[in-house]
Structures are given as C-alpha cells and as structure tokens.
Amino acid sequence: MTADRWTQVVRRQIGLGRLLPLGGPRDGAWIAEAAAAAVLERAVAEGLPGVRLGALRLALADPEEAPEPVVPAPPSALPPGPLRLTADFAATAAEPLPAVTSGLRRTLATAATERLGLAVTEVDLRVTDLLEVAEPAAEVRAPQPVSAREPTDPDEVRVAAAALSVPGVTALTGSLGGLGRAVHLEERTAATALPHRHARVELATGADRRAVEVARQVRTAVTAALEDRPTVAVLVTAVG
C-alpha cells in the first residue's frame, strides 16, 4: 500500500469516529459515531429551530462495567453498555435556558433510542453561546462511506445478497480496514468451543427504520445464508 493510499485509509477510519454498540450484548451490532451524530443533529434541526448544536460525542458511561459482546466486535469497537452523550450548544434567549436544555436533552435521548437503538443513559450539555436571533436550521447530511467493491468469493456473495435483501439496508460499504470490503469472513477459535466462522458485514441503512432492528434482521439473514451458520456482527456506517 502506498503512503497516499495509507493516508486515505487512516482518514476514512478517523472519520467514522468511535464504533458504538447498538442494542445490548446479544445484538452483535455497532454504529459509527459519525453516522449516529448525523441522526441526532438532524433530530435537533427538525425539532428545535432555536438551537444550534455544536460538538457532540458519545462514549461508554462506565467502561469498567461494560459486558463482553456475545459475538466478536469489529476492530476497536466499544463493548456494549450504557452510553454517555456530551454536546455543546448555542440558543436564543427566547426561552429560559433551563427549559431549552431540558428540551434538547429529551430530543437527543429520544432520537438515540427510537431512531437508532443506542442505550444512552446520560446526556451532559453545555451552553457555549447565546444567539441574538434564531438561525435557519442547518442541513445535516449523512456521512458518505466508501462504497464496497463487488465480492468475488462465493460465500461473500451469498452474505452480501442476504444483507441487501433486508428492508432498510440501502447499501454495502467498505470503510473499515481500508480494503473496500463489506463482508469479512474469518475462522475464529475459542478456548471453550470448536473453531467456527465469523462474518462481519458493513452497511448503510435508511432513516425510515430503526438501525438496531435492521442490524438484527441482517444478522438473521446472513446466518441463514451459509450452511455452517457463522456468528455475525453488523457495522452501520451511515443512516439516511
């Protein structure tokens, strides 16, 4: 890999942000922080026109208490567990700031749960500026992950077809690892079990379906598509 190519790979992976757990330990699903943040920013832009959201971050609320996932996680992904959301914002003085803060906290928590399936249990907000007038809602665009290259391995082809057949999956993506592959199949060994295959599928979902529900259906479809019934992990890199 050339130096320029390596630089592009690193930038793409940094652009994904943290890989956040969707659902619980048994769901085997993760979402890129950039994808999740875009959904939350869109919810604020749609519902709170007098608020300008600034930096937004998601992290484990208590890393030491996070359980291990049932299936192998994507590289560098956070383990499943309650999340803490932190965000800066600016607002007008048209409403008392405590009321604005309460509405923003509710909007973010609701969107995280109902649109995505993130287990956000803490929302920490900080006012960074007062706006003289309400600003027009900014257009929030979903991240544009790298489109996956066409698979050639027969089993990868089956997995890709199974994932794309699930309602809510809009595309397969290939951002993680810099290989342009949406489907990763590997042999796994565990101290207490026989060797088995594990599949990781990277994809984008539509904004009209809850991301964690789509991921669960993809896992079911992919497992059924292969005779050896591998374990499956799903990574969502864009929503909408």
PDB file of C-alpha atoms in Angstrom:
ATOM      1  CA  MET A   1       0.000   0.000   0.000  1.00  0.00           C
ATOM      2  CA  THR A   2       1.398   3.404  -0.994  1.00  0.00           C
ATOM      3  CA  ALA A   3       1.843   6.225   1.510  1.00  0.00           C
ATOM      4  CA  ASP A   4      -1.024   8.200  -0.096  1.00  0.00           C
ATOM      5  CA  ARG A   5      -3.313   5.188  -0.004  1.00  0.00           C
ATOM      6  CA  TRP A   6      -2.464   4.552   3.654  1.00  0.00           C
ATOM      7  CA  THR A   7      -3.193   8.194   4.490  1.00  0.00           C
ATOM      8  CA  GLN A   8      -6.627   7.909   2.849  1.00  0.00           C
ATOM      9  CA  VAL A   9      -7.397   4.747   4.825  1.00  0.00           C
ATOM     10  CA  VAL A  10      -6.459   6.378   8.130  1.00  0.00           C
ATOM     11  CA  ARG A  11      -8.520   9.481   7.375  1.00  0.00           C
ATOM     12  CA  ARG A  12     -11.578   7.392   6.491  1.00  0.00           C
ATOM     13  CA  GLN A  13     -11.358   5.386   9.705  1.00  0.00           C
ATOM     14  CA  ILE A  14     -10.837   8.505  11.819  1.00  0.00           C
ATOM     15  CA  GLY A  15     -13.877   9.982  10.073  1.00  0.00           C
ATOM     16  CA  LEU A  16     -16.001   7.096  11.312  1.00  0.00           C
ATOM     17  CA  GLY A  17     -15.323   8.082  14.924  1.00  0.00           C
ATOM     18  CA  ARG A  18     -15.896   5.577  17.697  1.00  0.00           C
ATOM     19  CA  LEU A  19     -17.724   2.363  16.845  1.00  0.00           C
ATOM     20  CA  LEU A  20     -20.662   2.444  19.259  1.00  0.00           C
ATOM     21  CA  PRO A  21     -22.720  -0.542  20.426  1.00  0.00           C
ATOM     22  CA  LEU A  22     -26.270  -0.749  19.112  1.00  0.00           C
ATOM     23  CA  GLY A  23     -28.641  -2.535  21.454  1.00  0.00           C
ATOM     24  CA  GLY A  24     -27.243  -4.922  24.051  1.00  0.00           C
ATOM     25  CA  PRO A  25     -24.585  -7.625  24.358  1.00  0.00           C
ATOM     26  CA  ARG A  26     -26.603 -10.154  22.335  1.00  0.00           C
ATOM     27  CA  ASP A  27     -27.388  -7.848  19.398  1.00  0.00           C
ATOM     28  CA  GLY A  28     -23.987  -8.029  17.702  1.00  0.00           C
ATOM     29  CA  ALA A  29     -24.457  -4.580  16.163  1.00  0.00           C
ATOM     30  CA  TRP A  30     -22.393  -1.395  16.107  1.00  0.00           C
ATOM     31  CA  ILE A  31     -22.712   2.029  14.509  1.00  0.00           C
ATOM     32  CA  ALA A  32     -20.073   4.585  13.555  1.00  0.00           C
ATOM     33  CA  GLU A  33     -20.171   7.642  15.803  1.00  0.00           C
ATOM     34  CA  ALA A  34     -20.268   9.939  12.756  1.00  0.00           C
ATOM     35  CA  ALA A  35     -23.392   8.171  11.493  1.00  0.00           C
ATOM     36  CA  ALA A  36     -25.089   8.356  14.885  1.00  0.00           C
ATOM     37  CA  ALA A  37     -24.168  12.022  15.353  1.00  0.00           C
ATOM     38  CA  ALA A  38     -25.719  12.958  11.992  1.00  0.00           C
ATOM     39  CA  VAL A  39     -29.032  11.381  13.020  1.00  0.00           C
ATOM     40  CA  LEU A  40     -29.030  13.220  16.355  1.00  0.00           C
ATOM     41  CA  GLU A  41     -28.106  16.526  14.726  1.00  0.00           C
ATOM     42  CA  ARG A  42     -30.945  16.051  12.234  1.00  0.00           C
ATOM     43  CA  ALA A  43     -33.414  15.475  15.070  1.00  0.00           C
ATOM     44  CA  VAL A  44     -32.349  18.720  16.740  1.00  0.00           C
ATOM     45  CA  ALA A  45     -32.519  20.674  13.476  1.00  0.00           C
ATOM     46  CA  GLU A  46     -36.040  19.360  12.835  1.00  0.00           C
ATOM     47  CA  GLY A  47     -37.434  19.835  16.334  1.00  0.00           C
ATOM     48  CA  LEU A  48     -35.576  22.745  17.947  1.00  0.00           C
ATOM     49  CA  PRO A  49     -35.153  25.600  15.454  1.00  0.00           C
ATOM     50  CA  GLY A  50     -33.781  27.997  18.083  1.00  0.00           C
ATOM     51  CA  VAL A  51     -30.875  25.712  18.984  1.00  0.00           C
ATOM     52  CA  ARG A  52     -27.524  25.351  17.225  1.00  0.00           C
ATOM     53  CA  LEU A  53     -25.822  22.111  18.166  1.00  0.00           C
ATOM     54  CA  GLY A  54     -22.037  22.115  18.455  1.00  0.00           C
ATOM     55  CA  ALA A  55     -19.561  19.337  19.193  1.00  0.00           C
ATOM     56  CA  LEU A  56     -21.281  16.062  20.056  1.00  0.00           C
ATOM     57  CA  ARG A  57     -19.591  12.946  21.421  1.00  0.00           C
ATOM     58  CA  LEU A  58     -20.730   9.507  22.544  1.00  0.00           C
ATOM     59  CA  ALA A  59     -18.778   7.207  24.845  1.00  0.00           C
ATOM     60  CA  LEU A  60     -19.343   4.471  27.396  1.00  0.00           C
ATOM     61  CA  ALA A  61     -20.857   5.801  30.608  1.00  0.00           C
ATOM     62  CA  ASP A  62     -18.855   3.297  32.667  1.00  0.00           C
ATOM     63  CA  PRO A  63     -16.199   1.394  30.678  1.00  0.00           C
ATOM     64  CA  GLU A  64     -15.342  -0.878  33.604  1.00  0.00           C
ATOM     65  CA  GLU A  65     -18.910  -2.182  33.820  1.00  0.00           C
ATOM     66  CA  ALA A  66     -19.453  -2.837  30.098  1.00  0.00           C
ATOM     67  CA  PRO A  67     -20.114  -6.550  29.400  1.00  0.00           C
ATOM     68  CA  GLU A  68     -18.460  -8.544  26.645  1.00  0.00           C
ATOM     69  CA  PRO A  69     -20.449  -8.890  23.409  1.00  0.00           C
ATOM     70  CA  VAL A  70     -21.790 -12.323  22.536  1.00  0.00           C
ATOM     71  CA  VAL A  71     -20.161 -12.162  19.082  1.00  0.00           C
ATOM     72  CA  PRO A  72     -16.713 -10.766  18.188  1.00  0.00           C
ATOM     73  CA  ALA A  73     -16.786  -6.998  17.814  1.00  0.00           C
ATOM     74  CA  PRO A  74     -15.325  -5.048  14.877  1.00  0.00           C
ATOM     75  CA  PRO A  75     -11.748  -3.835  15.424  1.00  0.00           C
ATOM     76  CA  SER A  76     -11.526  -1.093  18.084  1.00  0.00           C
ATOM     77  CA  ALA A  77     -15.304  -1.133  18.691  1.00  0.00           C
ATOM     78  CA  LEU A  78     -16.633  -0.237  22.134  1.00  0.00           C
ATOM     79  CA  PRO A  79     -18.191  -3.094  24.120  1.00  0.00           C
ATOM     80  CA  PRO A  80     -21.967  -2.991  24.656  1.00  0.00           C
ATOM     81  CA  GLY A  81     -23.031  -0.900  27.601  1.00  0.00           C
ATOM     82  CA  PRO A  82     -24.829   2.306  28.615  1.00  0.00           C
ATOM     83  CA  LEU A  83     -23.593   5.407  26.797  1.00  0.00           C
ATOM     84  CA  ARG A  84     -22.957   8.988  27.830  1.00  0.00           C
ATOM     85  CA  LEU A  85     -23.733  11.723  25.299  1.00  0.00           C
ATOM     86  CA  THR A  86     -21.992  15.087  25.652  1.00  0.00           C
ATOM     87  CA  ALA A  87     -22.759  18.098  23.483  1.00  0.00           C
ATOM     88  CA  ASP A  88     -22.216  21.846  23.241  1.00  0.00           C
ATOM     89  CA  PHE A  89     -24.984  24.116  22.015  1.00  0.00           C
ATOM     90  CA  ALA A  90     -25.986  27.710  21.429  1.00  0.00           C
ATOM     91  CA  ALA A  91     -29.513  29.076  21.788  1.00  0.00           C
ATOM     92  CA  THR A  92     -31.514  32.287  21.727  1.00  0.00           C
ATOM     93  CA  ALA A  93     -32.871  33.931  24.851  1.00  0.00           C
ATOM     94  CA  ALA A  94     -36.460  33.498  23.632  1.00  0.00           C
ATOM     95  CA  GLU A  95     -36.950  30.753  26.235  1.00  0.00           C
ATOM     96  CA  PRO A  96     -35.278  30.231  29.611  1.00  0.00           C
ATOM     97  CA  LEU A  97     -32.094  28.235  29.180  1.00  0.00           C
ATOM     98  CA  PRO A  98     -33.134  25.526  31.660  1.00  0.00           C
ATOM     99  CA  ALA A  99     -36.224  24.836  29.544  1.00  0.00           C
ATOM    100  CA  VAL A 100     -34.179  24.810  26.330  1.00  0.00           C
ATOM    101  CA  THR A 101     -31.629  22.468  27.899  1.00  0.00           C
ATOM    102  CA  SER A 102     -34.361  20.126  29.085  1.00  0.00           C
ATOM    103  CA  GLY A 103     -35.946  20.039  25.619  1.00  0.00           C
ATOM    104  CA  LEU A 104     -32.601  19.409  23.948  1.00  0.00           C
ATOM    105  CA  ARG A 105     -31.753  16.615  26.363  1.00  0.00           C
ATOM    106  CA  ARG A 106     -35.122  14.986  25.707  1.00  0.00           C
ATOM    107  CA  THR A 107     -34.772  15.347  21.921  1.00  0.00           C
ATOM    108  CA  LEU A 108     -31.307  13.792  21.861  1.00  0.00           C
ATOM    109  CA  ALA A 109     -32.193  10.914  24.169  1.00  0.00           C
ATOM    110  CA  THR A 110     -35.393  10.128  22.262  1.00  0.00           C
ATOM    111  CA  ALA A 111     -33.671  10.177  18.867  1.00  0.00           C
ATOM    112  CA  ALA A 112     -30.831   7.990  20.139  1.00  0.00           C
ATOM    113  CA  THR A 113     -33.280   5.393  21.397  1.00  0.00           C
ATOM    114  CA  GLU A 114     -36.101   5.491  18.845  1.00  0.00           C
ATOM    115  CA  ARG A 115     -34.221   6.204  15.618  1.00  0.00           C
ATOM    116  CA  LEU A 116     -31.069   4.206  16.301  1.00  0.00           C
ATOM    117  CA  GLY A 117     -31.272   1.898  19.314  1.00  0.00           C
ATOM    118  CA  LEU A 118     -28.422   3.422  21.320  1.00  0.00           C
ATOM    119  CA  ALA A 119     -28.569   2.846  25.076  1.00  0.00           C
ATOM    120  CA  VAL A 120     -27.966   6.472  26.093  1.00  0.00           C
ATOM    121  CA  THR A 121     -28.415   6.827  29.846  1.00  0.00           C
ATOM    122  CA  GLU A 122     -26.627  10.149  30.434  1.00  0.00           C
ATOM    123  CA  VAL A 123     -26.821  13.400  28.459  1.00  0.00           C
ATOM    124  CA  ASP A 124     -24.409  16.165  29.501  1.00  0.00           C
ATOM    125  CA  LEU A 125     -24.980  19.544  27.827  1.00  0.00           C
ATOM    126  CA  ARG A 126     -23.009  22.790  27.888  1.00  0.00           C
ATOM    127  CA  VAL A 127     -24.168  26.209  26.674  1.00  0.00           C
ATOM    128  CA  THR A 128     -21.353  27.822  24.706  1.00  0.00           C
ATOM    129  CA  ASP A 129     -23.072  30.861  23.168  1.00  0.00           C
ATOM    130  CA  LEU A 130     -26.265  32.949  23.093  1.00  0.00           C
ATOM    131  CA  LEU A 131     -27.779  33.679  19.690  1.00  0.00           C
ATOM    132  CA  GLU A 132     -29.353  37.079  19.031  1.00  0.00           C
ATOM    133  CA  VAL A 133     -31.868  35.597  16.583  1.00  0.00           C
ATOM    134  CA  ALA A 134     -32.893  32.086  15.672  1.00  0.00           C
ATOM    135  CA  GLU A 135     -30.786  30.775  12.809  1.00  0.00           C
ATOM    136  CA  PRO A 136     -32.187  28.774   9.895  1.00  0.00           C
ATOM    137  CA  ALA A 137     -31.891  25.071  10.512  1.00  0.00           C
ATOM    138  CA  ALA A 138     -28.645  23.783   9.040  1.00  0.00           C
ATOM    139  CA  GLU A 139     -28.828  20.961   6.524  1.00  0.00           C
ATOM    140  CA  VAL A 140     -27.462  17.792   8.082  1.00  0.00           C
ATOM    141  CA  ARG A 141     -26.058  15.274   5.650  1.00  0.00           C
ATOM    142  CA  ALA A 142     -25.398  11.643   6.410  1.00  0.00           C
ATOM    143  CA  PRO A 143     -21.768  10.514   6.151  1.00  0.00           C
ATOM    144  CA  GLN A 144     -20.716   9.194   2.762  1.00  0.00           C
ATOM    145  CA  PRO A 145     -18.788   5.999   3.488  1.00  0.00           C
ATOM    146  CA  VAL A 146     -16.766   4.195   0.859  1.00  0.00           C
ATOM    147  CA  SER A 147     -18.898   2.026  -1.400  1.00  0.00           C
ATOM    148  CA  ALA A 148     -17.968  -1.633  -1.118  1.00  0.00           C
ATOM    149  CA  ARG A 149     -16.361  -3.390  -4.042  1.00  0.00           C
ATOM    150  CA  GLU A 150     -18.167  -6.351  -5.539  1.00  0.00           C
ATOM    151  CA  PRO A 151     -17.320  -9.585  -3.694  1.00  0.00           C
ATOM    152  CA  THR A 152     -15.907 -12.498  -5.690  1.00  0.00           C
ATOM    153  CA  ASP A 153     -15.761 -15.260  -3.085  1.00  0.00           C
ATOM    154  CA  PRO A 154     -18.980 -17.347  -3.352  1.00  0.00           C
ATOM    155  CA  ASP A 155     -19.727 -17.183   0.370  1.00  0.00           C
ATOM    156  CA  GLU A 156     -19.115 -13.442   0.460  1.00  0.00           C
ATOM    157  CA  VAL A 157     -21.506 -13.084  -2.477  1.00  0.00           C
ATOM    158  CA  ARG A 158     -24.174 -15.013  -0.521  1.00  0.00           C
ATOM    159  CA  VAL A 159     -23.656 -12.855   2.562  1.00  0.00           C
ATOM    160  CA  ALA A 160     -23.841  -9.630   0.537  1.00  0.00           C
ATOM    161  CA  ALA A 161     -27.053 -10.747  -1.173  1.00  0.00           C
ATOM    162  CA  ALA A 162     -28.610 -11.743   2.154  1.00  0.00           C
ATOM    163  CA  ALA A 163     -27.762  -8.387   3.740  1.00  0.00           C
ATOM    164  CA  LEU A 164     -29.086  -6.397   0.783  1.00  0.00           C
ATOM    165  CA  SER A 165     -32.362  -8.339   0.883  1.00  0.00           C
ATOM    166  CA  VAL A 166     -33.205  -6.932   4.319  1.00  0.00           C
ATOM    167  CA  PRO A 167     -35.635  -3.970   4.265  1.00  0.00           C
ATOM    168  CA  GLY A 168     -33.841  -0.852   5.435  1.00  0.00           C
ATOM    169  CA  VAL A 169     -30.407  -1.746   4.047  1.00  0.00           C
ATOM    170  CA  THR A 170     -29.604   0.869   1.410  1.00  0.00           C
ATOM    171  CA  ALA A 171     -26.025  -0.103   0.511  1.00  0.00           C
ATOM    172  CA  LEU A 172     -22.999  -2.130   1.482  1.00  0.00           C
ATOM    173  CA  THR A 173     -19.958  -0.069   2.475  1.00  0.00           C
ATOM    174  CA  GLY A 174     -16.245  -0.740   2.798  1.00  0.00           C
ATOM    175  CA  SER A 175     -14.727   1.909   5.055  1.00  0.00           C
ATOM    176  CA  LEU A 176     -13.306  -0.189   7.891  1.00  0.00           C
ATOM    177  CA  GLY A 177      -9.830  -1.560   7.370  1.00  0.00           C
ATOM    178  CA  GLY A 178      -9.228   0.193   4.075  1.00  0.00           C
ATOM    179  CA  LEU A 179      -9.890  -2.918   1.984  1.00  0.00           C
ATOM    180  CA  GLY A 180     -13.139  -1.761   0.406  1.00  0.00           C
ATOM    181  CA  ARG A 181     -14.851  -4.959   1.551  1.00  0.00           C
ATOM    182  CA  ALA A 182     -18.312  -5.035   3.083  1.00  0.00           C
ATOM    183  CA  VAL A 183     -18.118  -8.713   4.004  1.00  0.00           C
ATOM    184  CA  HIS A 184     -15.330 -10.146   6.124  1.00  0.00           C
ATOM    185  CA  LEU A 185     -15.291 -13.902   6.795  1.00  0.00           C
ATOM    186  CA  GLU A 186     -12.775 -15.403   9.177  1.00  0.00           C
ATOM    187  CA  GLU A 187     -12.152 -18.535  11.213  1.00  0.00           C
ATOM    188  CA  ARG A 188     -12.405 -17.991  14.945  1.00  0.00           C
ATOM    189  CA  THR A 189     -11.272 -20.177  17.810  1.00  0.00           C
ATOM    190  CA  ALA A 190     -12.283 -20.018  21.450  1.00  0.00           C
ATOM    191  CA  ALA A 191     -10.980 -21.835  24.492  1.00  0.00           C
ATOM    192  CA  THR A 192     -14.379 -23.340  25.267  1.00  0.00           C
ATOM    193  CA  ALA A 193     -15.698 -24.025  21.766  1.00  0.00           C
ATOM    194  CA  LEU A 194     -14.790 -25.613  18.453  1.00  0.00           C
ATOM    195  CA  PRO A 195     -13.426 -23.392  15.660  1.00  0.00           C
ATOM    196  CA  HIS A 196     -16.165 -21.616  13.743  1.00  0.00           C
ATOM    197  CA  ARG A 197     -16.538 -18.920  11.137  1.00  0.00           C
ATOM    198  CA  HIS A 198     -17.429 -15.355  11.909  1.00  0.00           C
ATOM    199  CA  ALA A 199     -18.865 -12.819   9.472  1.00  0.00           C
ATOM    200  CA  ARG A 200     -18.729  -9.046   9.739  1.00  0.00           C
ATOM    201  CA  VAL A 201     -20.977  -7.006   7.457  1.00  0.00           C
ATOM    202  CA  GLU A 202     -20.622  -3.250   6.908  1.00  0.00           C
ATOM    203  CA  LEU A 203     -23.607  -1.344   5.566  1.00  0.00           C
ATOM    204  CA  ALA A 204     -25.744   1.793   5.383  1.00  0.00           C
ATOM    205  CA  THR A 205     -29.382   1.958   6.447  1.00  0.00           C
ATOM    206  CA  GLY A 206     -32.320   4.187   5.606  1.00  0.00           C
ATOM    207  CA  ALA A 207     -33.570   6.829   8.020  1.00  0.00           C
ATOM    208  CA  ASP A 208     -37.091   5.372   7.991  1.00  0.00           C
ATOM    209  CA  ARG A 209     -36.164   2.272  10.011  1.00  0.00           C
ATOM    210  CA  ARG A 210     -34.571   1.873  13.421  1.00  0.00           C
ATOM    211  CA  ALA A 211     -30.937   0.990  12.830  1.00  0.00           C
ATOM    212  CA  VAL A 212     -30.687  -1.710  15.502  1.00  0.00           C
ATOM    213  CA  GLU A 213     -33.741  -3.530  14.137  1.00  0.00           C
ATOM    214  CA  VAL A 214     -32.248  -3.559  10.641  1.00  0.00           C
ATOM    215  CA  ALA A 215     -28.968  -4.888  12.032  1.00  0.00           C
ATOM    216  CA  ARG A 216     -30.749  -7.700  13.874  1.00  0.00           C
ATOM    217  CA  GLN A 217     -32.546  -8.750  10.690  1.00  0.00           C
ATOM    218  CA  VAL A 218     -29.278  -8.678   8.749  1.00  0.00           C
ATOM    219  CA  ARG A 219     -27.664 -10.962  11.302  1.00  0.00           C
ATOM    220  CA  THR A 220     -30.520 -13.446  10.968  1.00  0.00           C
ATOM    221  CA  ALA A 221     -30.435 -13.332   7.157  1.00  0.00           C
ATOM    222  CA  VAL A 222     -26.660 -13.755   6.939  1.00  0.00           C
ATOM    223  CA  THR A 223     -26.600 -16.650   9.397  1.00  0.00           C
ATOM    224  CA  ALA A 224     -29.263 -18.444   7.368  1.00  0.00           C
ATOM    225  CA  ALA A 225     -27.432 -17.791   4.086  1.00  0.00           C
ATOM    226  CA  LEU A 226     -24.438 -20.006   4.945  1.00  0.00           C
ATOM    227  CA  GLU A 227     -24.622 -23.708   5.732  1.00  0.00           C
ATOM    228  CA  ASP A 228     -22.204 -23.553   8.675  1.00  0.00           C
ATOM    229  CA  ARG A 229     -24.304 -20.843  10.403  1.00  0.00           C
ATOM    230  CA  PRO A 230     -21.476 -18.432  11.357  1.00  0.00           C
ATOM    231  CA  THR A 231     -21.689 -15.837  14.082  1.00  0.00           C
ATOM    232  CA  VAL A 232     -22.385 -12.397  12.624  1.00  0.00           C
ATOM    233  CA  ALA A 233     -21.560  -8.822  13.556  1.00  0.00           C
ATOM    234  CA  VAL A 234     -23.028  -5.807  11.755  1.00  0.00           C
ATOM    235  CA  LEU A 235     -21.477  -2.347  11.468  1.00  0.00           C
ATOM    236  CA  VAL A 236     -23.680   0.565  10.352  1.00  0.00           C
ATOM    237  CA  THR A 237     -21.590   3.348   8.808  1.00  0.00           C
ATOM    238  CA  ALA A 238     -24.367   5.680   7.582  1.00  0.00           C
ATOM    239  CA  VAL A 239     -28.077   6.296   8.227  1.00  0.00           C
ATOM    240  CA  GLY A 240     -30.287   8.100   5.736  1.00  0.00           C
TER     241      GLY A 240
END
